[in-house]
XYZ file of C-alpha atoms in Angstrom:
236
model
C 0.000 0.000 0.000
C 0.999 3.595 -0.533
C 1.615 5.680 2.542
C 3.117 9.044 3.411
C 4.480 10.990 6.350
C 4.076 14.762 6.417
C 5.657 17.387 8.653
C 4.236 20.915 8.837
C 5.406 23.992 10.733
C 3.239 27.096 10.596
C 2.795 30.569 12.037
C -0.630 32.250 12.096
C -1.297 35.881 12.957
C -4.380 38.120 13.005
C -3.891 41.876 13.201
C -5.663 45.237 12.857
C -8.393 44.110 15.271
C -8.821 40.829 13.390
C -9.587 42.600 10.138
C -6.616 40.840 8.591
C -5.335 37.302 8.963
C -2.073 35.842 7.712
C -0.109 32.617 7.821
C 3.205 31.118 6.780
C 3.729 27.356 6.594
C 6.598 25.127 5.560
C 6.136 21.420 4.928
C 7.925 18.228 3.993
C 6.134 15.091 2.779
C 7.775 11.692 2.300
C 5.866 9.150 0.172
C 6.489 5.406 -0.047
C 5.394 2.765 -2.588
C 4.579 5.230 -5.342
C 3.409 3.552 -8.566
C 4.432 4.293 -12.161
C 4.447 2.425 -15.467
C 7.815 0.991 -16.432
C 9.825 2.578 -19.224
C 8.111 1.834 -22.536
C 4.967 0.360 -20.965
C 1.573 1.737 -21.964
C -1.699 1.695 -19.994
C -3.313 -0.431 -22.733
C -0.650 -3.156 -22.395
C -1.991 -6.098 -20.413
C 1.436 -7.262 -19.235
C 0.606 -10.865 -20.012
C -2.859 -10.491 -18.439
C -1.208 -9.151 -15.285
C -1.002 -5.371 -15.214
C 1.437 -5.550 -12.292
C 4.086 -6.691 -14.783
C 4.006 -3.183 -16.266
C 4.269 -1.364 -12.935
C 7.239 -0.343 -10.858
C 7.354 1.022 -7.337
C 9.443 3.793 -5.849
C 9.367 6.758 -3.531
C 8.500 10.402 -3.716
C 8.768 13.525 -1.664
C 7.591 17.101 -1.771
C 8.495 20.184 0.189
C 7.862 23.887 0.088
C 6.328 26.923 1.727
C 2.874 28.504 1.658
C 2.070 32.167 2.281
C -1.423 33.519 2.854
C -2.941 36.888 3.735
C -6.627 37.774 3.882
C -8.671 40.928 4.462
C -11.799 39.726 6.193
C -14.045 42.778 6.464
C -14.799 46.021 4.669
C -16.247 46.953 1.306
C -13.036 45.749 -0.297
C -11.952 42.286 0.849
C -10.201 39.196 -0.446
C -7.060 37.155 -0.103
C -3.693 36.376 -1.680
C -2.051 32.960 -1.572
C 1.342 31.838 -2.840
C 2.983 28.408 -2.758
C 6.603 27.625 -3.581
C 6.995 23.859 -3.927
C 9.040 20.947 -5.260
C 7.668 17.444 -5.938
C 10.071 14.654 -6.910
C 10.060 10.907 -7.607
C 12.669 8.137 -7.704
C 12.241 4.659 -9.216
C 15.022 2.163 -9.802
C 13.511 1.136 -13.175
C 12.713 4.638 -14.462
C 15.070 7.371 -15.653
C 18.079 5.134 -14.930
C 17.249 5.345 -11.245
C 17.826 9.107 -11.172
C 15.498 11.497 -9.351
C 13.002 13.346 -11.570
C 10.240 15.906 -11.095
C 6.705 14.549 -10.812
C 4.259 15.448 -13.561
C 2.326 17.778 -11.273
C 5.396 19.442 -9.777
C 4.544 23.131 -9.696
C 7.243 25.517 -8.625
C 4.952 28.514 -8.276
C 1.229 28.651 -7.511
C -0.488 32.013 -7.041
C -4.123 32.858 -6.240
C -5.570 36.373 -6.012
C -9.216 36.764 -4.970
C -10.856 40.164 -4.508
C -14.414 41.318 -3.808
C -15.812 44.825 -3.768
C -19.223 45.640 -2.297
C -20.555 48.297 -4.643
C -23.725 48.426 -2.565
C -25.571 46.195 -0.111
C -27.006 44.240 -3.024
C -24.290 44.469 -5.675
C -20.889 42.751 -5.351
C -18.042 42.724 -7.873
C -15.573 39.822 -7.740
C -12.292 39.089 -9.501
C -9.997 36.054 -9.379
C -6.589 35.484 -10.949
C -4.643 32.229 -10.735
C -1.193 31.274 -11.965
C 0.675 27.967 -11.855
C 3.913 26.669 -13.316
C 3.254 24.327 -16.234
C 3.190 20.556 -15.802
C 6.356 18.557 -16.362
C 6.364 16.098 -19.273
C 8.626 13.852 -21.303
C 9.183 14.665 -24.993
C 11.407 13.159 -27.690
C 14.836 14.760 -28.032
C 15.550 13.130 -31.414
C 14.019 10.825 -34.032
C 15.315 8.139 -36.354
C 13.776 6.633 -39.476
C 14.315 2.893 -39.656
C 12.687 1.000 -42.536
C 10.094 3.735 -42.882
C 9.224 3.714 -39.192
C 9.686 6.643 -36.819
C 11.700 5.742 -33.729
C 11.724 8.317 -30.936
C 14.594 8.824 -28.522
C 13.568 10.306 -25.193
C 15.620 12.288 -22.728
C 15.268 12.285 -18.973
C 11.821 11.767 -17.455
C 9.735 14.967 -17.214
C 12.589 17.211 -18.353
C 10.294 19.531 -20.346
C 7.646 21.978 -19.140
C 4.327 23.016 -20.599
C 3.545 26.720 -20.698
C 2.342 28.211 -17.429
C -1.354 28.065 -16.558
C -3.049 31.352 -15.754
C -6.443 32.971 -16.150
C -8.707 35.708 -14.777
C -12.382 35.351 -13.839
C -14.819 38.202 -13.228
C -18.244 38.092 -11.612
C -21.052 40.410 -10.567
C -23.574 39.248 -7.985
C -26.916 40.999 -7.610
C -28.751 40.062 -4.434
C -32.531 40.033 -4.482
C -34.672 41.598 -1.813
C -34.673 39.340 1.212
C -37.759 38.150 3.020
C -38.065 35.984 6.107
C -38.654 32.911 3.954
C -36.783 33.558 0.741
C -33.345 34.728 -0.413
C -32.096 34.910 -3.986
C -29.291 36.308 -6.117
C -28.238 36.584 -9.738
C -24.652 35.863 -10.696
C -23.152 37.065 -13.983
C -19.639 35.752 -14.570
C -16.942 35.399 -17.206
C -14.478 32.532 -16.911
C -11.034 33.116 -18.447
C -11.675 36.743 -19.353
C -8.662 37.189 -21.639
C -9.225 33.783 -23.308
C -5.894 32.288 -22.286
C -5.098 29.094 -24.227
C -3.865 27.054 -21.291
C -2.201 23.753 -22.265
C -4.033 20.511 -21.525
C -1.728 18.122 -23.370
C 0.719 18.058 -26.287
C 0.689 15.648 -29.224
C 2.717 15.255 -32.411
C 1.228 15.533 -35.885
C 2.989 13.990 -38.894
C 2.689 15.423 -42.395
C 4.334 14.074 -45.520
C 6.352 10.878 -45.872
C 9.731 9.663 -44.637
C 10.272 7.803 -47.924
C 10.475 10.935 -50.095
C 11.993 13.227 -47.459
C 8.881 15.372 -47.024
C 8.045 14.247 -43.491
C 7.328 17.144 -41.157
C 6.636 16.486 -37.472
C 5.126 19.254 -35.382
C 4.259 19.427 -31.701
C 0.739 20.762 -31.169
C -0.981 21.891 -28.017
C -4.543 21.052 -27.024
C -6.275 23.601 -24.805
C -9.599 23.420 -23.001
C -12.039 26.003 -21.730
C -11.451 29.358 -23.337
C -13.582 32.333 -22.394
C -16.951 31.191 -20.966
C -19.724 33.607 -19.921
C -22.423 32.303 -17.599
C -25.539 33.353 -15.708
C -26.832 31.678 -12.571
C -29.803 32.232 -10.268
C -29.432 31.060 -6.681
C -32.180 30.872 -4.109
C -32.783 29.657 -0.556
C -36.050 29.168 1.269
């Protein structure tokens, strides 16, 4: 079974008559019996009807620091969070036994959330998030052998996707409250500046290796561009 041990040290402080709260935490997490596919194995391979033949076990660890500050009251309120982190893995049968960054290793992770009470019934909200791109393994060279493309890969997860970031905006209009009923309208825009955040990368082949016209290009697939939405919420 997989198991982990985590150590956390934190400092928490409220100030300005509890209008503000802040915290700083550092952590270290040690993980045992982590599971990965062996080099060259694919999820669709049955490993001779035993999927365990395609798996290898190793260890992992992560460490970093988290910073947080929040304004709790007032017409203008919100919070800022920042995480600096490292996440690594080591498997004897992967990457020649050398340590490599996990796929979801994210060096920087930032969240900004702000709300402004225009009136008692109207609230403007804005959110911005940023995260270092995921680590991935890509070919460093290719060979053509008897018309077949043979990829040569470098170290595990030695490349990075582009960073993920987006901004969301929202306006909330609260309805008139009664003793039995509360409602609100929410008008929001997800990914305001239509950032094409990477979801995964694939390679497209054009032409033929036989006549020397083969062209291989890496292409990025992105999900969820700008999305406007309207929602009505009610309680009774």
